[in-house]
PDB file of C-alpha atoms in Angstrom:
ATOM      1  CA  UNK A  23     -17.540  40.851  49.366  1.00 40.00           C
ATOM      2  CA  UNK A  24     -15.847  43.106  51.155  1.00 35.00           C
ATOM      3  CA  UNK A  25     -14.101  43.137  55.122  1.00 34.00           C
ATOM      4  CA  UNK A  26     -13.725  46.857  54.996  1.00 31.00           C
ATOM      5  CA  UNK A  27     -15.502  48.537  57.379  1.00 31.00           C
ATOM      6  CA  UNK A  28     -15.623  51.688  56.755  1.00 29.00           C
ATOM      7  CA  UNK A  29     -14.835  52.687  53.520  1.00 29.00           C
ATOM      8  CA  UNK A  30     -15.561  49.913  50.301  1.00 36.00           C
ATOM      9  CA  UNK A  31     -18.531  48.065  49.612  1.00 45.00           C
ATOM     10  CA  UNK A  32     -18.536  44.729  47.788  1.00 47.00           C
ATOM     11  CA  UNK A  33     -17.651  46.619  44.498  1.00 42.00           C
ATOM     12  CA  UNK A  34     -15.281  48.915  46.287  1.00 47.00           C
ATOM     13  CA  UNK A  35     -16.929  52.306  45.580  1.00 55.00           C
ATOM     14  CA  UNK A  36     -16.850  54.739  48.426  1.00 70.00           C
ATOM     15  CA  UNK A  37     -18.762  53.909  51.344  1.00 89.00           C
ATOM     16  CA  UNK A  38     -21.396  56.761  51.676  1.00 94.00           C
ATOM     17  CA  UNK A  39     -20.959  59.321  54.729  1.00 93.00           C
ATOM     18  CA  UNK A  40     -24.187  61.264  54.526  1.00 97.00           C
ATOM     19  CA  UNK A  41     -27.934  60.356  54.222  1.00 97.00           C
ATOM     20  CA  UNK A  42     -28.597  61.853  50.889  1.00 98.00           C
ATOM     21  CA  UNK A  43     -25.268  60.070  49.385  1.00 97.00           C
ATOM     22  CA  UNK A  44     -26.851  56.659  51.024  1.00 98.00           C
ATOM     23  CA  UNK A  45     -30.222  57.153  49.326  1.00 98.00           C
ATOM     24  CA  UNK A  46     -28.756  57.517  46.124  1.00 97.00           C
ATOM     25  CA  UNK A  47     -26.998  54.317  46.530  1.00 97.00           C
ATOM     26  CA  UNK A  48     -30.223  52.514  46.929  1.00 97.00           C
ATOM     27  CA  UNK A  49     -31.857  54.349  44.133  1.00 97.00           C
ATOM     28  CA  UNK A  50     -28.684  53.044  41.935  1.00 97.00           C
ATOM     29  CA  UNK A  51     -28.571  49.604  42.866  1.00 97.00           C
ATOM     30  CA  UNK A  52     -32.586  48.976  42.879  1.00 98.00           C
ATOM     31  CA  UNK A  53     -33.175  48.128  39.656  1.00 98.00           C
ATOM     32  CA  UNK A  54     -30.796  45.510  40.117  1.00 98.00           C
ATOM     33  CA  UNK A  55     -32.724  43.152  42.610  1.00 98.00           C
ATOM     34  CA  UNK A  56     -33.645  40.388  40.592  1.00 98.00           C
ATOM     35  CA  UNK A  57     -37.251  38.682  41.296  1.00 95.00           C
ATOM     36  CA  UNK A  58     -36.632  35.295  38.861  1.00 93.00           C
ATOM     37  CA  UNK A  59     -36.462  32.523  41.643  1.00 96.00           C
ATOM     38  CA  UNK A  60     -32.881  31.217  41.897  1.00 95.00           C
ATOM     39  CA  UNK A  61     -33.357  29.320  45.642  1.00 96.00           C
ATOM     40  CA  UNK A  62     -33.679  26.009  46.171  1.00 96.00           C
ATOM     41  CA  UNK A  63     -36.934  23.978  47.149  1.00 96.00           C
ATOM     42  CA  UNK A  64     -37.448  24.566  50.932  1.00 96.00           C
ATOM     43  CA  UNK A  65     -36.085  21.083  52.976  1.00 94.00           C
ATOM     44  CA  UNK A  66     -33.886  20.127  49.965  1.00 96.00           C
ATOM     45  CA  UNK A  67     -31.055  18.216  51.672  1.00 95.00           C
ATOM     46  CA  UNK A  68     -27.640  19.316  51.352  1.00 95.00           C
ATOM     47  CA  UNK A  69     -27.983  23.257  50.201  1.00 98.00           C
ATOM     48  CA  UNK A  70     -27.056  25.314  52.474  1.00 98.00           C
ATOM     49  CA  UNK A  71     -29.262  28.234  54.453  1.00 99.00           C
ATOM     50  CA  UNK A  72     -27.538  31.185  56.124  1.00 99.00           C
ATOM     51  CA  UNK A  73     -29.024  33.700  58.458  1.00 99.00           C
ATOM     52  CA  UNK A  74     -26.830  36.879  58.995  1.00 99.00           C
ATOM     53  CA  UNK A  75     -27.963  39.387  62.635  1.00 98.00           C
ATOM     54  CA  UNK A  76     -26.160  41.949  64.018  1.00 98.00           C
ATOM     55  CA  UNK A  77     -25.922  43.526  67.615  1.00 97.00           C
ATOM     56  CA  UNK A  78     -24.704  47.099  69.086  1.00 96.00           C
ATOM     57  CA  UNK A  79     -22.151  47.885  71.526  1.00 93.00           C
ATOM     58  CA  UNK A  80     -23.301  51.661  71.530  1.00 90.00           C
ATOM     59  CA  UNK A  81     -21.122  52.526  74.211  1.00 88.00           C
ATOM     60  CA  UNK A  82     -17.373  51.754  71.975  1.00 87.00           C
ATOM     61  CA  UNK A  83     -19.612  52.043  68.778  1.00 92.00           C
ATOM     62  CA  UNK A  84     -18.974  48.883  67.435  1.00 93.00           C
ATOM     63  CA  UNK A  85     -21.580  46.548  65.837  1.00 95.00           C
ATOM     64  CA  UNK A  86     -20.627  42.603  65.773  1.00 96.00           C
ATOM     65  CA  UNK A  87     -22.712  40.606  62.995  1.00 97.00           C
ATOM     66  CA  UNK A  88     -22.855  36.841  62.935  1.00 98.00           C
ATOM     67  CA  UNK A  89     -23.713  34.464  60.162  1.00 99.00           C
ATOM     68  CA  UNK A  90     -24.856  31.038  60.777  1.00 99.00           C
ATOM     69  CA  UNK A  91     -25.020  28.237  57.582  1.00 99.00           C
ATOM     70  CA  UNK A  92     -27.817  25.563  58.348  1.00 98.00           C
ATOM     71  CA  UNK A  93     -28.137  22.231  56.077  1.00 98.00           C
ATOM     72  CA  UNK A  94     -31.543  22.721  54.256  1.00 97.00           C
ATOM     73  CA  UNK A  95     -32.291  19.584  54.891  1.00 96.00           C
ATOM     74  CA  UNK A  96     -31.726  18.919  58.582  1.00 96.00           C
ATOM     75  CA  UNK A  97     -31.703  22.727  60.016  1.00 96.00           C
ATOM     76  CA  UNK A  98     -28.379  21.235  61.748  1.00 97.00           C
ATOM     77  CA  UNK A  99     -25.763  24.145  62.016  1.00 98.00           C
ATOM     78  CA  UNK A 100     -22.420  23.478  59.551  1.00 98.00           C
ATOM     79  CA  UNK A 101     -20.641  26.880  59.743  1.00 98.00           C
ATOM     80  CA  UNK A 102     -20.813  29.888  61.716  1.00 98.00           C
ATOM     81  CA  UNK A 103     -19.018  32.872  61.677  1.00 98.00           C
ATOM     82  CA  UNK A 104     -18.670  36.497  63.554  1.00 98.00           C
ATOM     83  CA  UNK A 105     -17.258  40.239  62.614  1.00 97.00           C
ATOM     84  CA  UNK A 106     -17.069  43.149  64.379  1.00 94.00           C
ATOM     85  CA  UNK A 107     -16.945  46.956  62.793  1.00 93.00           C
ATOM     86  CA  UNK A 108     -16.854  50.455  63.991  1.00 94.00           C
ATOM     87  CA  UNK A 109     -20.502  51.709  63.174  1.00 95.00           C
ATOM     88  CA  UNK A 110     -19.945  53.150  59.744  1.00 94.00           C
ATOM     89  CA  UNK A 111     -22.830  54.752  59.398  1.00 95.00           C
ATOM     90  CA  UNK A 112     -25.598  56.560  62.170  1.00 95.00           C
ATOM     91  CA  UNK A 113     -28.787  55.584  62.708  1.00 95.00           C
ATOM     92  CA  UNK A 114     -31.509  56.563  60.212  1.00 96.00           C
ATOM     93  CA  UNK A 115     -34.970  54.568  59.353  1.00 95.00           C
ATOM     94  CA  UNK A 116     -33.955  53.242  55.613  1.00 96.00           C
ATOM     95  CA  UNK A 117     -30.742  53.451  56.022  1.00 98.00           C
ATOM     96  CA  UNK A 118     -29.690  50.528  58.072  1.00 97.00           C
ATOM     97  CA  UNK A 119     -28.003  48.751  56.100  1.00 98.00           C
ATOM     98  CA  UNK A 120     -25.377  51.094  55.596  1.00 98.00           C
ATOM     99  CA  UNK A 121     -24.721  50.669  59.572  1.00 96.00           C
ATOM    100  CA  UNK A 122     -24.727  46.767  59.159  1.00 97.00           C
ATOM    101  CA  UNK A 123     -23.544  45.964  56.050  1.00 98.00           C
ATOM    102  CA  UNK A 124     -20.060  46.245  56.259  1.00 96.00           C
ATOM    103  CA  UNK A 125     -19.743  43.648  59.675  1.00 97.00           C
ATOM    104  CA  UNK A 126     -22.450  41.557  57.244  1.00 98.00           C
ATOM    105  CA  UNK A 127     -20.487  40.869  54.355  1.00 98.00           C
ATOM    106  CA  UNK A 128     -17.374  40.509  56.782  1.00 97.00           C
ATOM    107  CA  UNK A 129     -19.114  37.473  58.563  1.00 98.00           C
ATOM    108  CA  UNK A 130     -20.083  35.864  55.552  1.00 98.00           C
ATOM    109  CA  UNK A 131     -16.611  36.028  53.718  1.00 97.00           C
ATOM    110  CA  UNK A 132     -15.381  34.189  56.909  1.00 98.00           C
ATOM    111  CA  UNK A 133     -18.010  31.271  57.003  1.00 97.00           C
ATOM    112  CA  UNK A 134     -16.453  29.103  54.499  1.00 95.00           C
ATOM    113  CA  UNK A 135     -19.870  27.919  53.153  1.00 96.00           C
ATOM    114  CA  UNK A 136     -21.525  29.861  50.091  1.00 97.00           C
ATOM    115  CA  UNK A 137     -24.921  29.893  51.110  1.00 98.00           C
ATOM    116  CA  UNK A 138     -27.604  29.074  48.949  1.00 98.00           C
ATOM    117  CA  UNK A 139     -29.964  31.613  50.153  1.00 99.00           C
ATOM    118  CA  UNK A 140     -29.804  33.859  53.223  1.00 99.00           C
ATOM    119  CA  UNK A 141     -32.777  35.175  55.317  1.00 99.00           C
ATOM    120  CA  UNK A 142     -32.256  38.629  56.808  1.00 98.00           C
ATOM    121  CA  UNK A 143     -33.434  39.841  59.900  1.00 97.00           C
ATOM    122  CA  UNK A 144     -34.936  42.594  58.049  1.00 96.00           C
ATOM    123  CA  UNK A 145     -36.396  44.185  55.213  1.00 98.00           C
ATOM    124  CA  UNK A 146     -35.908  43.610  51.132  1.00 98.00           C
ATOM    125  CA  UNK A 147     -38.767  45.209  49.139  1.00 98.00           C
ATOM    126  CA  UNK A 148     -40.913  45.571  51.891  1.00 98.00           C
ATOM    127  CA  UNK A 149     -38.996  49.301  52.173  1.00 98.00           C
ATOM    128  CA  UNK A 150     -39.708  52.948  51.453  1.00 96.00           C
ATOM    129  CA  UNK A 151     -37.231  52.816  48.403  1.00 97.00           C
ATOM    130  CA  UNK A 152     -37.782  48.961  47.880  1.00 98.00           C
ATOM    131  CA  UNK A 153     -34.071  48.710  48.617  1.00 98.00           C
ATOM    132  CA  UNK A 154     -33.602  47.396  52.625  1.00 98.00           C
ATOM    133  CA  UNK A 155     -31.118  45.220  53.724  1.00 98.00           C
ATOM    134  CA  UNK A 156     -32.512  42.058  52.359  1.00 99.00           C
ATOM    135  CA  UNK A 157     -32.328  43.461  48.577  1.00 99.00           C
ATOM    136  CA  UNK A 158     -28.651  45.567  49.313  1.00 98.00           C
ATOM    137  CA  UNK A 159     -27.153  42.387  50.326  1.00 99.00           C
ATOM    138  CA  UNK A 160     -28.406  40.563  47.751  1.00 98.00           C
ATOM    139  CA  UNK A 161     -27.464  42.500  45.202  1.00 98.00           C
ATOM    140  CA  UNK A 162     -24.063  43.346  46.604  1.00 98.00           C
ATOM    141  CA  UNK A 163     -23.219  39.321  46.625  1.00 98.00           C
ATOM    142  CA  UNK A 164     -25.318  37.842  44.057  1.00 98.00           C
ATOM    143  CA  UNK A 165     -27.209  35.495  46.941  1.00 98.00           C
ATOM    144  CA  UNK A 166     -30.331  34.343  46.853  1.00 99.00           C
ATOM    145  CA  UNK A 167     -31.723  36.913  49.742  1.00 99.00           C
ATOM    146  CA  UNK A 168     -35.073  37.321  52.492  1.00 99.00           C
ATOM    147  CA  UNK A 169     -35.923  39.677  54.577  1.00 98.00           C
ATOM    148  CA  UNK A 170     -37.716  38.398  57.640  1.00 98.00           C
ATOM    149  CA  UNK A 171     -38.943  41.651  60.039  1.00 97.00           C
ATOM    150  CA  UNK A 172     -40.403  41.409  63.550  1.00 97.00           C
ATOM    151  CA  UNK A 173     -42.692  44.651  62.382  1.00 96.00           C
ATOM    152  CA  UNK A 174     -44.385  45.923  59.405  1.00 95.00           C
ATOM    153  CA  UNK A 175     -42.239  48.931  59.050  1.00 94.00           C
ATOM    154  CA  UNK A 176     -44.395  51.670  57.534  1.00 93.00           C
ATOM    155  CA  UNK A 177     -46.985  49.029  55.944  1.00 97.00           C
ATOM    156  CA  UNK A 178     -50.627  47.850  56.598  1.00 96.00           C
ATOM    157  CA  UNK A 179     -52.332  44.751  55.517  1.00 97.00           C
ATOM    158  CA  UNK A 180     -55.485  43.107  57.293  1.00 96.00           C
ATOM    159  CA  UNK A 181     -56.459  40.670  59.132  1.00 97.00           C
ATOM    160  CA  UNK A 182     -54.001  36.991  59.483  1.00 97.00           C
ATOM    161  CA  UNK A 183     -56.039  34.088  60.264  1.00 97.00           C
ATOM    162  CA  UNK A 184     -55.188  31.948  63.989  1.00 95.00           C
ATOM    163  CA  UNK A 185     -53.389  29.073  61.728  1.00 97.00           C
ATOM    164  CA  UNK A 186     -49.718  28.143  61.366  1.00 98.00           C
ATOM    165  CA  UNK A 187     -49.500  29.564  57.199  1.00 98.00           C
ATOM    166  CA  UNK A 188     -51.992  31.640  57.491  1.00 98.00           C
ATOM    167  CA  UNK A 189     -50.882  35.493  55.541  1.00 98.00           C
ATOM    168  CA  UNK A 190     -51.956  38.948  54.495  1.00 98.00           C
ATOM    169  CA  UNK A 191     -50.505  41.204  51.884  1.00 98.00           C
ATOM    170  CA  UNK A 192     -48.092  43.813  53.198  1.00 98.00           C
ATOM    171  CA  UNK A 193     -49.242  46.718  51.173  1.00 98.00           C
ATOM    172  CA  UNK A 194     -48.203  50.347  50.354  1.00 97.00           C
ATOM    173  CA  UNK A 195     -51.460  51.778  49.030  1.00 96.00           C
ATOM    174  CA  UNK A 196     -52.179  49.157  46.951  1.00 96.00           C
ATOM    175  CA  UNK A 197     -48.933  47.531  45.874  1.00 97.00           C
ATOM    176  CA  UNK A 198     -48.207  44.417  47.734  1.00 98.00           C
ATOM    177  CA  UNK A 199     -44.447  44.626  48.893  1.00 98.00           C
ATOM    178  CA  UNK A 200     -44.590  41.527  50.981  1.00 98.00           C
ATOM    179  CA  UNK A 201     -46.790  39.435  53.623  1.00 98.00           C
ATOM    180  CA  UNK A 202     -47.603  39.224  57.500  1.00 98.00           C
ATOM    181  CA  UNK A 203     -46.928  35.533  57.621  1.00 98.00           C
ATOM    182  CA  UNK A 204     -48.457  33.479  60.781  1.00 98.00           C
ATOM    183  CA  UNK A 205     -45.527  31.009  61.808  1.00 98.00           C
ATOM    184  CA  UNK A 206     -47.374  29.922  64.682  1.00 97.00           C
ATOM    185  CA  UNK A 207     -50.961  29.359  65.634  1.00 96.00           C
ATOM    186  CA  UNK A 208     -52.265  32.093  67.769  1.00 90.00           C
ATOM    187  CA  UNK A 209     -48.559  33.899  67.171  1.00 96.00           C
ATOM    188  CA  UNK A 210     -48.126  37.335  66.237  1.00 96.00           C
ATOM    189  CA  UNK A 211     -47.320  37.164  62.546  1.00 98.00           C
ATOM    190  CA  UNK A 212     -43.370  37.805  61.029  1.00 98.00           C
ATOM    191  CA  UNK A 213     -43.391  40.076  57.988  1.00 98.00           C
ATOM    192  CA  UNK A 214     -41.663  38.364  54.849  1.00 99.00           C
ATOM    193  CA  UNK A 215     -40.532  40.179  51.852  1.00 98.00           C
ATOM    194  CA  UNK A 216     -37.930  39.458  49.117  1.00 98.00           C
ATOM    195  CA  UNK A 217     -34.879  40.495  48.604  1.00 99.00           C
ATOM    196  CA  UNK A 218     -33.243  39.510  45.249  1.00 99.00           C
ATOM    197  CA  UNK A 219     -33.476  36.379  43.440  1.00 99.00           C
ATOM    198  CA  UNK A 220     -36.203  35.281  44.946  1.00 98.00           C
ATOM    199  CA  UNK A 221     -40.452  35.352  44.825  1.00 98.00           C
ATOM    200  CA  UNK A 222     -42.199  36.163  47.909  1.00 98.00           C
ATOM    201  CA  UNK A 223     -43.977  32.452  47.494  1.00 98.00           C
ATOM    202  CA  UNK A 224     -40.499  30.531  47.936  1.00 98.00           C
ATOM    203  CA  UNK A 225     -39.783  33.730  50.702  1.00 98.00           C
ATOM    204  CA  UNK A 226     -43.058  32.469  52.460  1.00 98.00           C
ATOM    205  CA  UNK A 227     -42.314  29.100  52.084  1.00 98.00           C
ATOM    206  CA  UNK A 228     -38.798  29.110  53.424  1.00 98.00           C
ATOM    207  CA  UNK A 229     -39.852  31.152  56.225  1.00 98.00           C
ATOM    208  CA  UNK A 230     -42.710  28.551  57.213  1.00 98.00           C
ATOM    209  CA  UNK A 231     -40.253  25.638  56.874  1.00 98.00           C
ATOM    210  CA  UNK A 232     -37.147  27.119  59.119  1.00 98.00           C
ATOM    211  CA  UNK A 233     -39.772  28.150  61.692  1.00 97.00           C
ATOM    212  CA  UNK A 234     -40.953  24.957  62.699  1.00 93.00           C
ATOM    213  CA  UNK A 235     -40.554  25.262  66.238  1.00 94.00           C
ATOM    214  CA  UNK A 236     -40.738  29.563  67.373  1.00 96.00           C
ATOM    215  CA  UNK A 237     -42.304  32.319  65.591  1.00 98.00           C
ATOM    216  CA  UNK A 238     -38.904  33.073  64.157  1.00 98.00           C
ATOM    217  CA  UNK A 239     -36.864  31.399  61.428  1.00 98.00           C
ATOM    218  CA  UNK A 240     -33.898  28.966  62.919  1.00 98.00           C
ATOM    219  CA  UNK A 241     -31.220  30.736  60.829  1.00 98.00           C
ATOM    220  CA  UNK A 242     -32.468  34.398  62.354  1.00 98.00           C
ATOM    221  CA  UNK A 243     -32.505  32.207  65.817  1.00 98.00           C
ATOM    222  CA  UNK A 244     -29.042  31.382  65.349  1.00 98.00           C
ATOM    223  CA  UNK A 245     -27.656  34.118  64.051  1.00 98.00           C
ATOM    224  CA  UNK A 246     -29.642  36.462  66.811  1.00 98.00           C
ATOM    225  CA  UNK A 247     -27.523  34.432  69.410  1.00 98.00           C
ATOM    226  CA  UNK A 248     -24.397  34.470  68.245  1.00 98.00           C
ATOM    227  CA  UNK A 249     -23.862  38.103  67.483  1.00 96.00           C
ATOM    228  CA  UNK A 250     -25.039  38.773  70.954  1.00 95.00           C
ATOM    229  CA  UNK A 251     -22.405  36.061  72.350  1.00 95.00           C
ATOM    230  CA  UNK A 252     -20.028  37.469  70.174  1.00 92.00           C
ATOM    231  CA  UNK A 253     -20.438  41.383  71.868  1.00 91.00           C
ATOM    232  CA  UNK A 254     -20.723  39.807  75.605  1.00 89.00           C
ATOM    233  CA  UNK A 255     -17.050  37.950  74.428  1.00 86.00           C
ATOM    234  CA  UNK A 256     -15.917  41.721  72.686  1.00 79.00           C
ATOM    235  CA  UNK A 257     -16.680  43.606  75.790  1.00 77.00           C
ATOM    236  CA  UNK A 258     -15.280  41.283  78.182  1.00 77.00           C
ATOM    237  CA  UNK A 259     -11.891  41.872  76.331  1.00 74.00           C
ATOM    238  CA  UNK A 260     -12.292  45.096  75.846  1.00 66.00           C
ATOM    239  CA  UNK A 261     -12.616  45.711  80.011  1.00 64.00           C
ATOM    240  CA  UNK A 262      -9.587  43.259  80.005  1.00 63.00           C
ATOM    241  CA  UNK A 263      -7.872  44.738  77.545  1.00 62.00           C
ATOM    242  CA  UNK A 264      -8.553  48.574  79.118  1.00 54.00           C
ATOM    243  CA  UNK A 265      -6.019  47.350  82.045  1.00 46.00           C
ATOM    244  CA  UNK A 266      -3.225  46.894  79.563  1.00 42.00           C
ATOM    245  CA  UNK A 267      -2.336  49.924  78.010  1.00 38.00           C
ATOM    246  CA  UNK A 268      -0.323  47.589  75.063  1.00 38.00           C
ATOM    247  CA  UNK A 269      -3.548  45.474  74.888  1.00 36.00           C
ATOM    248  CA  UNK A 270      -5.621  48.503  74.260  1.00 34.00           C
ATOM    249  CA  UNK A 271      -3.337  50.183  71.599  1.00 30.00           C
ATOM    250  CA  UNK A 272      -3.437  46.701  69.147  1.00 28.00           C
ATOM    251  CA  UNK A 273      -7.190  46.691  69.406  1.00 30.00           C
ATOM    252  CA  UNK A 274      -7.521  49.875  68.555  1.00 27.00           C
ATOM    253  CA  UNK A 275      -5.141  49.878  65.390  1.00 25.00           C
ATOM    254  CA  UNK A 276      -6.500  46.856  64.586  1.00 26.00           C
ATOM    255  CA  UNK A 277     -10.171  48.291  64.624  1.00 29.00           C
ATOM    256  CA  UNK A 278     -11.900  45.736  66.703  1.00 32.00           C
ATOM    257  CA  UNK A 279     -12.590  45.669  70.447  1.00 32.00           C
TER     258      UNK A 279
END
């Protein structure tokens, strides 16, 4: 993996700076998700289950991503980690994780923990190209990957019964891509897809068993609130360190805030 943010990927090819150079990244790299199952069973004590987020500071243009390693056994936090990035990359449906990948792979290098599988908050084939986050990240580490979305992006599927495991296909005409997955009773569903080395069962699975408690997984919990602590800490040094001319010269050739 890669800290660079703005120019290397994992593999350290050119980072791309236009939207038809990003889209043939993800038409390169797709046909190497892999959908064999490498993750472990869900609740198997002692592996390790990472959830990576990221959050904006639009106004210095930086993007701060967090990674948080749970026991998959307990859900008990044993690592966490935070990076912070100039926003490589502007915003374009599809193209996200070129904007969030960089911070990403940062926060992961620094969490000391190889995780055995990480849920995104996100998208993996559940994408226009069948390349989102989930699958890029995947395939750019060789970790057992989810995607985990609030939405259904561009895709349909019917009805979700009331009950806690209750799903739908997520389809794209008629190719299923993923599932609206009821985490809940009486809970709007979460939208599960894979992202590399893993089937959508053991995606739907691990979902259901890190959201025992809220609609959302624990590791996207975690992660979700520690990216946003991490910008609230960023920008208080940044208004600090705007009063100190010296202070604001080493962040900046430093590339943080």
């Amino acid at each position: 993996m890669s800290g660079s943010a703005h120019t290397s990927d994992a593999r350290g090819a050119a980072w791309p700076a236009t939207e038809a150079e990003a889209r043939a990244v993800q038409e390169q790299l797709r046909p190497r998700v892999e959908l064999a199952d490498r993750a472990p069973a869900p609740g198997t004590p002692g592996t390790v289950l990472a959830g990576v987020d990221v959050a904006y500071d639009d106004t210095h243009d930086v993007v701060a991503a967090a990674a948080v390693a749970l026991d998959g056994g307990t859900h008990e936090v044993v690592a966490r980690a935070t990076a912070y990035a100039r926003v490589p990359f502007p915003y374009v449906p599809g193209l996200l994780a070129f904007r969030e990948l960089p911070a990403v792979l940062d926060a992961l290098e620094r969490l000391g923990r190889v995780p055995d599988l990480v849920v995104c908050d996100g998208y993996g084939l559940a994408h226009p190209r069948r390349f989102g986050l989930a699958s890029h990240l995947g395939v750019l580490t060789g970790l057992a990957t989810v995607g985990v979305a609030k939405t259904p992006f561009v895709f349909r599927h019917g009805p979700v019964g009331a009950a806690r495991g209750d799903s739908a296909p997520l389809l794209d005409g008629t190719e299923e891509v993923g599932r609206a997955l009821r985490t809940r009773e009486g809970v709007r569903p979460v939208f599960v897809s894979v992202g590399h080395r893993v089937s959508l069962d053991s995606a739907c699975a691990h979902t259901l068993s890190l959201a025992r408690r809220y609609r959302l997984p624990e590791t996207t919990r975690r992660a979700d609130a520690l990216c946003r602590e991490a910008l609230r800490e960023a920008a208080t040094r940044q208004t600090g360190e705007s009063r100190s001319p010296g202070e604001e010269g080493r962040a900046a050739a430093t590339g943080r805030p």
